[in-house]
Amino acid sequence: MDAARPNENDDNVTPLKVLAATLAPFDVKRENLIPILQTIQEKEGYLSPEAMKMVAKHLGVTASEVYGVASFYNQFRFHPPGKHQIKVCLGTACHVVGGEIILENFERKLGIKHGETTPDREFSVDRVACVGCCALAPVAIVDETTHGHMAPSKVEGILLGFQIEKERKEREKEQRESGSQQ
Amino acid sequence: MKAGPSNSDAIKERFETLKRDALQRFGEIKGAEVPRITIGMATCGIAAGAVETKAAFEKAIAQHNIDARVEATGCIGHCYAEPLVVIENPGFPPICYNNVTPGKARALVSSFLVDGDPLFEYVLGALEENDMIPSVRDFPRFSMEERIVTALSGRIDPEKIENYIAEGGYEALAKALALTPQEIVQEVQISGLRGRGGAGFATGRKWEFGLKAQGESKTVICNADEGDPGAYMDRTILESNPHQLLEGMAICAYAVGAEKGIVYVRAEYPLAVKMIRIAIEQAEAKGVLGSGILGTDFSFSVSVFQGSGAFVCGEETALIQSIEGKRGMPQHRPPFPALQGLWGLPTIINNVKTLSTIPAIIKKGGEWHKQMGSPKSPGSAIFSVVGKVVHPGLVEIPTGTTLRTLVFDICGGTPHRKAFKAVQIGGPSGGCLPEAFLDTPVDFDSLIEAGAMMGSGGMVVMDENSCMVDVARYFLDFTQKESCGKCTFCRIGTRQLLNILERITKGEGREGDIELLTTLCEEIKEGSLCGLGKTAPNPVLTSLKYFRDEYEAHIKEKRCPAGMCRALTAFYIDLDRCARGCDACVGSCPVEAIFTTRDRKKAIDQTKCVKCGECVAACPPQYTAVKRVSPPHLAPRIERPQEPQE
């Protein structure tokens, strides 16, 4: 499926062909709207205006109708997410032990607000309402891993971990490249 | 073959064959003289590190080259003890270990499985009475619970239908199919079961409406759109014992005459979605779901719909709108969904807990259920007790148990010898009850009388360091975001409430704010269509009623008595307690607000401090020099030295 992407780095080119293939198996029924949007978001990471227009055309409803439904639900996002997705839980249990402080720390360290993505598309930060690990509060989910008993110093630790990992990969890449040149 | 009393023997025989198969498969596993290690692998267990623990067990077993099985199970509800591991070593009773880190896992394999020493220091308790190891039943967290819905959670493998059948699962369905639908509805009416979703409508009556309703086809919907921040029992049931829910749904479908079922589950619960899908597939393969259930002419197919995260979709008419592919906005009732629901056809919507209680009622009879708990709302209630409490987690107790028993006896009370302040029940629709209400029994009517409500069963315990104004603001912030916008009072009213509360917590409260809040709350209650708007002001009203002094301290003295509201507090370092040359707090500060004073002690630059409290945690316990004060001007000002000190 990746082969259909004309240019991986150019986010403005929506892989429309892939989208059309995604839409095809769904019947033209209004009740399929939410499942379709969920499938697209799972594949693309977000709902682009082009994608929503295509869904509207597929189901025979107006684009504003599609956007109206999509924007009603918390699950859908309209901006591309970062490579690493950070979700900070702000459920009741996390709130009483300072979940907002954890969110602020991520925001400060990355220089973005919640719901945004860093300019280099590395990280995005979101607030979520209860992930159901209340006994471990405060909780943050980074990519697929749930981190319990968060603290500002752990925020720094997590981001530092990614930084080190990235540098290691770059070093290895350089070594490989210099190795192949020799 | 027709379902009903005329074919009861044939249905029974069909089920017995199924059960014999299951018992045989499980007898082989249980009878084998091989140690069995079971690890709780629901979302909370995984978050606490169960995956790493499981890997450590597997690796250690391979290294020692012993024969042992490592299995995954669901969640037992004891979240404080995760990762929770049960080891069944032949010759020993099954032993439960808490907080099993990979290190403990390795130690357990080499000491217990190889050398036969069960490592008493790690033991939580034995699951059976014996003379060797104290039983978990000595522990009030285990002995005071009475489990119907979560009886098998964390004890069976949710991915294996045979395990559920071997434990007596689907027996109730077989029994139900040999009854007439009227008899089932009657049994549920006798049981006195009330909908566990929050409102407490009599389940038997709802089913009766469903049975009598006329329509081309009928649908049973399981409402698993658990949106309350702080409640997660529905997710646990789906992850740990999905078959019990499916069995309850099938019984409901037979009773009301439905052929289609939908499980509406939040997309944010990926593991629950996966588990219920596996369960549906297996149940269809075994012939307890799908077409021709247990050889009868009764067919019932279940599909999964993933809710996209809107709190208001927990309301049944909004949930239906959402399945129809629209914005989830509540509709006027009547017509009730039982008569005109999904696509205008009769639809029975029950909560996960309600449906999961049904198999036990059919098996043991409605009278048995009626005897349990308080007379007006019999049965059991599940609470997720979280917040400032020693043993948080899911607790299933008979209704009518007092809050004091629940919070102090079962869950161990507040930690660190802090004073108990309040308990918030029912999430954003509920209220905060102070100490004076601790003897309130937990059931639908008593809680509503006290100003709170059962709601979804979320319970947050708060100690002296929790600010009630801030908690009210938090819940309003939630409901304001989740209001669907249909009713003006809910849409704009909650926004205004939130604005006022935000002002108060920032120290910008004005004279007359309390009165304004009260009037607004009453008006929002009056002017809203659905439960969300009608109950949204509850957190504000109850906290105003029981903790008015805290509101007044915020407004008049610009002081937060609990020291929670960040705009009204400040941290400072007590120079008499600070140790000269100690650097513990410096590295912990995320904004570099801590500097060294002239006499080599530390002080906080108030202009930089973000009040995160990290330095309090970092300061060594023998000094405890970092103090928090409210209002902030009480913190002594210490100037940063001009020249950096070496």
Short mmCIF file of N, CA, C and O in Angstrom, two decimals, chain A residues 15-108:
data_model
loop_
_atom_site.label_atom_id
_atom_site.label_comp_id
_atom_site.label_asym_id
_atom_site.label_seq_id
_atom_site.Cartn_x
_atom_site.Cartn_y
_atom_site.Cartn_z
N PRO A 15 -2.76 10.57 -0.47
CA PRO A 15 -2.82 9.38 -1.30
C PRO A 15 -4.27 9.02 -1.62
O PRO A 15 -4.87 8.17 -0.99
N LEU A 16 -4.82 9.69 -2.61
CA LEU A 16 -6.24 9.56 -2.91
C LEU A 16 -6.61 8.17 -3.40
O LEU A 16 -7.70 7.68 -3.12
N LYS A 17 -5.67 7.55 -4.08
CA LYS A 17 -5.95 6.21 -4.60
C LYS A 17 -6.16 5.24 -3.45
O LYS A 17 -7.04 4.39 -3.48
N VAL A 18 -5.31 5.38 -2.44
CA VAL A 18 -5.42 4.51 -1.27
C VAL A 18 -6.77 4.72 -0.62
O VAL A 18 -7.45 3.78 -0.22
N LEU A 19 -7.15 5.99 -0.54
CA LEU A 19 -8.43 6.32 0.08
C LEU A 19 -9.59 5.68 -0.65
O LEU A 19 -10.48 5.11 -0.04
N ALA A 20 -9.55 5.77 -1.97
CA ALA A 20 -10.63 5.20 -2.77
C ALA A 20 -10.74 3.70 -2.51
O ALA A 20 -11.84 3.16 -2.37
N ALA A 21 -9.58 3.06 -2.38
CA ALA A 21 -9.58 1.62 -2.10
C ALA A 21 -10.16 1.35 -0.71
O ALA A 21 -10.83 0.34 -0.50
N THR A 22 -9.88 2.25 0.22
CA THR A 22 -10.40 2.09 1.58
C THR A 22 -11.92 2.20 1.59
O THR A 22 -12.60 1.48 2.30
N LEU A 23 -12.42 3.13 0.78
CA LEU A 23 -13.86 3.40 0.79
C LEU A 23 -14.66 2.28 0.11
O LEU A 23 -15.78 1.98 0.51
N ALA A 24 -14.06 1.69 -0.91
CA ALA A 24 -14.79 0.76 -1.77
C ALA A 24 -15.60 -0.31 -1.03
O ALA A 24 -16.75 -0.55 -1.38
N PRO A 25 -15.00 -1.00 -0.01
CA PRO A 25 -15.78 -2.10 0.58
C PRO A 25 -17.02 -1.64 1.38
O PRO A 25 -17.86 -2.47 1.70
N PHE A 26 -17.12 -0.35 1.68
CA PHE A 26 -18.25 0.10 2.48
C PHE A 26 -19.48 0.38 1.62
O PHE A 26 -19.38 1.06 0.60
N ASP A 27 -20.63 -0.15 2.04
CA ASP A 27 -21.87 0.12 1.33
C ASP A 27 -22.23 1.59 1.45
O ASP A 27 -21.83 2.26 2.39
N VAL A 28 -23.00 2.07 0.48
CA VAL A 28 -23.45 3.45 0.52
C VAL A 28 -24.61 3.55 1.50
O VAL A 28 -25.77 3.54 1.14
N LYS A 29 -24.25 3.59 2.76
CA LYS A 29 -25.26 3.68 3.81
C LYS A 29 -24.79 4.69 4.83
O LYS A 29 -23.63 4.69 5.22
N ARG A 30 -25.72 5.52 5.26
CA ARG A 30 -25.38 6.56 6.20
C ARG A 30 -24.73 6.00 7.48
O ARG A 30 -23.82 6.57 8.06
N GLU A 31 -25.21 4.80 7.92
CA GLU A 31 -24.68 4.27 9.18
C GLU A 31 -23.21 3.87 9.08
O GLU A 31 -22.57 3.59 10.08
N ASN A 32 -22.67 3.83 7.85
CA ASN A 32 -21.26 3.49 7.70
C ASN A 32 -20.34 4.69 7.87
O ASN A 32 -19.13 4.54 7.85
N LEU A 33 -20.92 5.87 8.04
CA LEU A 33 -20.10 7.09 8.09
C LEU A 33 -19.02 7.01 9.18
O LEU A 33 -17.84 7.22 8.90
N ILE A 34 -19.44 6.70 10.40
CA ILE A 34 -18.45 6.69 11.50
C ILE A 34 -17.43 5.57 11.32
O ILE A 34 -16.23 5.83 11.42
N PRO A 35 -17.86 4.34 11.01
CA PRO A 35 -16.83 3.31 10.74
C PRO A 35 -15.86 3.71 9.63
O PRO A 35 -14.66 3.43 9.73
N ILE A 36 -16.34 4.38 8.57
CA ILE A 36 -15.44 4.81 7.49
C ILE A 36 -14.41 5.81 8.03
O ILE A 36 -13.21 5.67 7.82
N LEU A 37 -14.92 6.80 8.76
CA LEU A 37 -14.00 7.81 9.30
C LEU A 37 -12.97 7.15 10.22
O LEU A 37 -11.78 7.51 10.21
N GLN A 38 -13.42 6.17 11.00
CA GLN A 38 -12.49 5.48 11.90
C GLN A 38 -11.42 4.73 11.12
O GLN A 38 -10.24 4.78 11.47
N THR A 39 -11.83 4.09 10.03
CA THR A 39 -10.87 3.35 9.22
C THR A 39 -9.84 4.30 8.59
O THR A 39 -8.64 4.01 8.59
N ILE A 40 -10.34 5.44 8.08
CA ILE A 40 -9.41 6.39 7.45
C ILE A 40 -8.42 6.90 8.49
O ILE A 40 -7.21 6.95 8.26
N GLN A 41 -8.95 7.25 9.66
CA GLN A 41 -8.04 7.80 10.67
C GLN A 41 -7.01 6.76 11.09
O GLN A 41 -5.84 7.08 11.33
N GLU A 42 -7.43 5.52 11.15
CA GLU A 42 -6.49 4.47 11.54
C GLU A 42 -5.36 4.37 10.52
O GLU A 42 -4.21 4.18 10.86
N LYS A 43 -5.72 4.55 9.23
CA LYS A 43 -4.70 4.40 8.17
C LYS A 43 -3.86 5.66 8.02
O LYS A 43 -2.65 5.59 7.84
N GLU A 44 -4.53 6.83 8.06
CA GLU A 44 -3.84 8.08 7.75
C GLU A 44 -3.35 8.81 9.00
O GLU A 44 -2.52 9.70 8.90
N GLY A 45 -3.94 8.46 10.12
CA GLY A 45 -3.57 9.16 11.35
C GLY A 45 -4.43 10.37 11.62
O GLY A 45 -4.46 10.88 12.73
N TYR A 46 -5.13 10.87 10.61
CA TYR A 46 -6.01 12.02 10.79
C TYR A 46 -6.98 12.10 9.62
O TYR A 46 -6.87 11.33 8.67
N LEU A 47 -7.93 13.04 9.70
CA LEU A 47 -8.88 13.22 8.61
C LEU A 47 -8.54 14.49 7.85
O LEU A 47 -8.66 15.59 8.39
N SER A 48 -8.10 14.36 6.63
CA SER A 48 -7.77 15.54 5.85
C SER A 48 -9.04 16.06 5.17
O SER A 48 -9.99 15.29 4.99
N PRO A 49 -9.08 17.33 4.79
CA PRO A 49 -10.26 17.85 4.10
C PRO A 49 -10.58 17.05 2.84
O PRO A 49 -11.74 16.76 2.56
N GLU A 50 -9.55 16.63 2.12
CA GLU A 50 -9.77 15.86 0.89
C GLU A 50 -10.46 14.54 1.22
O GLU A 50 -11.38 14.12 0.51
N ALA A 51 -9.99 13.90 2.29
CA ALA A 51 -10.56 12.61 2.67
C ALA A 51 -12.03 12.79 3.01
O ALA A 51 -12.88 12.00 2.58
N MET A 52 -12.34 13.85 3.75
CA MET A 52 -13.73 14.05 4.16
C MET A 52 -14.62 14.33 2.95
O MET A 52 -15.76 13.90 2.88
N LYS A 53 -14.04 15.06 1.97
CA LYS A 53 -14.82 15.33 0.75
C LYS A 53 -15.12 14.04 0.00
O LYS A 53 -16.21 13.84 -0.52
N MET A 54 -14.11 13.17 -0.04
CA MET A 54 -14.32 11.89 -0.74
C MET A 54 -15.37 11.04 -0.04
O MET A 54 -16.18 10.39 -0.71
N VAL A 55 -15.34 11.06 1.30
CA VAL A 55 -16.34 10.28 2.06
C VAL A 55 -17.73 10.83 1.75
O VAL A 55 -18.67 10.06 1.52
N ALA A 56 -17.84 12.16 1.71
CA ALA A 56 -19.14 12.79 1.44
C ALA A 56 -19.66 12.35 0.08
O ALA A 56 -20.83 12.00 -0.07
N LYS A 57 -18.74 12.32 -0.91
CA LYS A 57 -19.14 11.94 -2.25
C LYS A 57 -19.58 10.48 -2.28
O LYS A 57 -20.59 10.12 -2.89
N HIS A 58 -18.81 9.65 -1.56
CA HIS A 58 -19.09 8.22 -1.53
C HIS A 58 -20.48 7.94 -0.94
O HIS A 58 -21.22 7.10 -1.43
N LEU A 59 -20.82 8.67 0.14
CA LEU A 59 -22.08 8.40 0.83
C LEU A 59 -23.24 9.26 0.32
O LEU A 59 -24.37 9.11 0.78
N GLY A 60 -22.92 10.20 -0.55
CA GLY A 60 -23.97 11.06 -1.08
C GLY A 60 -24.52 12.05 -0.08
O GLY A 60 -25.69 12.37 -0.09
N VAL A 61 -23.66 12.52 0.81
CA VAL A 61 -24.07 13.58 1.74
C VAL A 61 -23.14 14.77 1.52
O VAL A 61 -22.13 14.66 0.82
N THR A 62 -23.45 15.91 2.12
CA THR A 62 -22.59 17.07 1.92
C THR A 62 -21.34 16.96 2.79
O THR A 62 -21.33 16.27 3.81
N ALA A 63 -20.29 17.66 2.36
CA ALA A 63 -19.03 17.63 3.10
C ALA A 63 -19.21 18.23 4.48
O ALA A 63 -18.59 17.79 5.45
N SER A 64 -20.07 19.23 4.58
CA SER A 64 -20.27 19.86 5.88
C SER A 64 -20.92 18.89 6.85
O SER A 64 -20.66 18.90 8.05
N GLU A 65 -21.76 18.03 6.32
CA GLU A 65 -22.41 17.00 7.14
C GLU A 65 -21.34 16.05 7.71
O GLU A 65 -21.36 15.72 8.90
N VAL A 66 -20.40 15.67 6.86
CA VAL A 66 -19.33 14.76 7.30
C VAL A 66 -18.48 15.46 8.37
O VAL A 66 -18.18 14.88 9.41
N TYR A 67 -18.13 16.70 8.09
CA TYR A 67 -17.31 17.43 9.06
C TYR A 67 -18.08 17.63 10.37
O TYR A 67 -17.51 17.54 11.46
N GLY A 68 -19.38 17.87 10.24
CA GLY A 68 -20.23 18.06 11.42
C GLY A 68 -20.21 16.85 12.32
O GLY A 68 -20.10 16.98 13.55
N VAL A 69 -20.29 15.67 11.72
CA VAL A 69 -20.25 14.45 12.52
C VAL A 69 -18.85 14.24 13.08
O VAL A 69 -18.67 13.99 14.27
N ALA A 70 -17.84 14.39 12.22
CA ALA A 70 -16.46 14.13 12.65
C ALA A 70 -16.05 15.04 13.79
O ALA A 70 -15.42 14.62 14.75
N SER A 71 -16.43 16.31 13.71
CA SER A 71 -15.99 17.25 14.73
C SER A 71 -16.78 17.09 16.03
O SER A 71 -16.40 17.60 17.07
N PHE A 72 -17.88 16.33 15.97
CA PHE A 72 -18.68 16.12 17.18
C PHE A 72 -17.97 15.16 18.14
O PHE A 72 -18.06 15.29 19.35
N TYR A 73 -17.24 14.20 17.57
CA TYR A 73 -16.63 13.16 18.38
C TYR A 73 -15.17 13.45 18.68
O TYR A 73 -14.44 13.96 17.84
N ASN A 74 -14.78 13.08 19.90
CA ASN A 74 -13.41 13.38 20.35
C ASN A 74 -12.35 12.57 19.63
O ASN A 74 -11.19 12.94 19.60
N GLN A 75 -12.77 11.44 19.08
CA GLN A 75 -11.77 10.53 18.52
C GLN A 75 -11.08 11.11 17.28
O GLN A 75 -9.92 10.81 17.03
N PHE A 76 -11.79 11.95 16.54
CA PHE A 76 -11.24 12.36 15.25
C PHE A 76 -10.35 13.59 15.37
O PHE A 76 -10.65 14.53 16.09
N ARG A 77 -9.25 13.56 14.63
CA ARG A 77 -8.36 14.72 14.61
C ARG A 77 -8.20 15.19 13.18
O ARG A 77 -8.29 14.41 12.23
N PHE A 78 -7.94 16.47 13.05
CA PHE A 78 -7.92 17.07 11.72
C PHE A 78 -6.53 17.55 11.31
O PHE A 78 -6.36 18.19 10.30
N HIS A 79 -5.55 17.29 12.17
CA HIS A 79 -4.17 17.63 11.83
C HIS A 79 -3.35 16.35 11.90
O HIS A 79 -3.63 15.49 12.72
N PRO A 80 -2.33 16.24 11.06
CA PRO A 80 -1.51 15.03 11.11
C PRO A 80 -0.83 14.91 12.49
O PRO A 80 -0.34 15.91 13.02
N PRO A 81 -0.84 13.74 13.07
CA PRO A 81 -0.18 13.56 14.36
C PRO A 81 1.33 13.47 14.21
O PRO A 81 1.83 13.26 13.11
N GLY A 82 2.03 13.62 15.30
CA GLY A 82 3.49 13.51 15.27
C GLY A 82 3.90 12.05 15.17
O GLY A 82 3.08 11.14 15.29
N LYS A 83 5.20 11.86 14.95
CA LYS A 83 5.71 10.50 14.86
C LYS A 83 5.50 9.79 16.19
O LYS A 83 5.17 8.62 16.25
N HIS A 84 5.72 10.53 17.27
CA HIS A 84 5.47 9.98 18.59
C HIS A 84 4.26 10.70 19.18
O HIS A 84 4.26 11.91 19.32
N GLN A 85 3.24 9.93 19.50
CA GLN A 85 2.03 10.55 20.03
C GLN A 85 2.00 10.45 21.55
O GLN A 85 2.12 9.38 22.11
N ILE A 86 1.85 11.60 22.17
CA ILE A 86 1.81 11.65 23.62
C ILE A 86 0.39 12.00 24.04
O ILE A 86 -0.18 12.98 23.58
N LYS A 87 -0.20 11.16 24.89
CA LYS A 87 -1.53 11.45 25.40
C LYS A 87 -1.45 11.52 26.91
O LYS A 87 -0.97 10.58 27.55
N VAL A 88 -1.89 12.63 27.44
CA VAL A 88 -1.85 12.78 28.90
C VAL A 88 -3.27 12.60 29.43
O VAL A 88 -4.21 13.26 28.97
N CYS A 89 -3.42 11.70 30.39
CA CYS A 89 -4.74 11.42 30.94
C CYS A 89 -5.13 12.53 31.91
O CYS A 89 -4.35 12.92 32.77
N LEU A 90 -6.34 13.04 31.73
CA LEU A 90 -6.85 14.05 32.66
C LEU A 90 -8.18 13.58 33.24
O LEU A 90 -9.11 14.35 33.41
N GLY A 91 -8.24 12.30 33.56
CA GLY A 91 -9.41 11.76 34.27
C GLY A 91 -9.42 12.28 35.70
O GLY A 91 -8.48 12.94 36.13
N THR A 92 -10.48 11.96 36.42
CA THR A 92 -10.62 12.50 37.76
C THR A 92 -9.46 12.11 38.67
O THR A 92 -8.91 12.95 39.38
N ALA A 93 -9.11 10.83 38.64
CA ALA A 93 -8.06 10.37 39.54
C ALA A 93 -6.73 11.04 39.21
O ALA A 93 -5.96 11.39 40.10
N CYS A 94 -6.47 11.23 37.90
CA CYS A 94 -5.23 11.88 37.49
C CYS A 94 -5.27 13.36 37.84
O CYS A 94 -4.26 13.97 38.19
N HIS A 95 -6.45 13.96 37.75
CA HIS A 95 -6.58 15.38 38.05
C HIS A 95 -6.23 15.67 39.50
O HIS A 95 -5.50 16.60 39.80
N VAL A 96 -6.75 14.85 40.43
CA VAL A 96 -6.50 15.14 41.84
C VAL A 96 -5.04 14.93 42.25
O VAL A 96 -4.64 15.41 43.29
N VAL A 97 -4.28 14.22 41.44
CA VAL A 97 -2.86 14.09 41.77
C VAL A 97 -1.97 14.86 40.79
O VAL A 97 -0.77 14.61 40.71
N GLY A 98 -2.57 15.80 40.04
CA GLY A 98 -1.75 16.72 39.26
C GLY A 98 -1.48 16.32 37.82
O GLY A 98 -0.38 16.52 37.32
N GLY A 99 -2.46 15.77 37.13
CA GLY A 99 -2.29 15.42 35.72
C GLY A 99 -1.99 16.63 34.86
O GLY A 99 -1.24 16.55 33.89
N GLU A 100 -2.56 17.78 35.25
CA GLU A 100 -2.35 18.99 34.45
C GLU A 100 -0.90 19.44 34.49
O GLU A 100 -0.38 20.00 33.52
N ILE A 101 -0.24 19.17 35.61
CA ILE A 101 1.18 19.53 35.72
C ILE A 101 2.00 18.72 34.73
O ILE A 101 2.93 19.23 34.10
N ILE A 102 1.63 17.46 34.57
CA ILE A 102 2.33 16.59 33.62
C ILE A 102 2.12 17.11 32.19
O ILE A 102 3.06 17.24 31.41
N LEU A 103 0.87 17.46 31.88
CA LEU A 103 0.56 18.00 30.55
C LEU A 103 1.37 19.27 30.30
O LEU A 103 2.00 19.42 29.25
N GLU A 104 1.38 20.15 31.28
CA GLU A 104 2.14 21.40 31.13
C GLU A 104 3.61 21.14 30.87
O GLU A 104 4.25 21.85 30.11
N ASN A 105 4.16 20.15 31.54
CA ASN A 105 5.57 19.85 31.36
C ASN A 105 5.87 19.38 29.95
O ASN A 105 6.86 19.80 29.37
N PHE A 106 4.99 18.53 29.42
CA PHE A 106 5.17 18.10 28.03
C PHE A 106 5.07 19.31 27.11
O PHE A 106 5.87 19.50 26.21
N GLU A 107 4.06 20.15 27.36
CA GLU A 107 3.85 21.32 26.50
C GLU A 107 5.07 22.25 26.55
O GLU A 107 5.52 22.76 25.53
N ARG A 108 5.59 22.44 27.75
CA ARG A 108 6.72 23.35 27.89
C ARG A 108 7.97 22.80 27.22
O ARG A 108 8.67 23.49 26.49
#
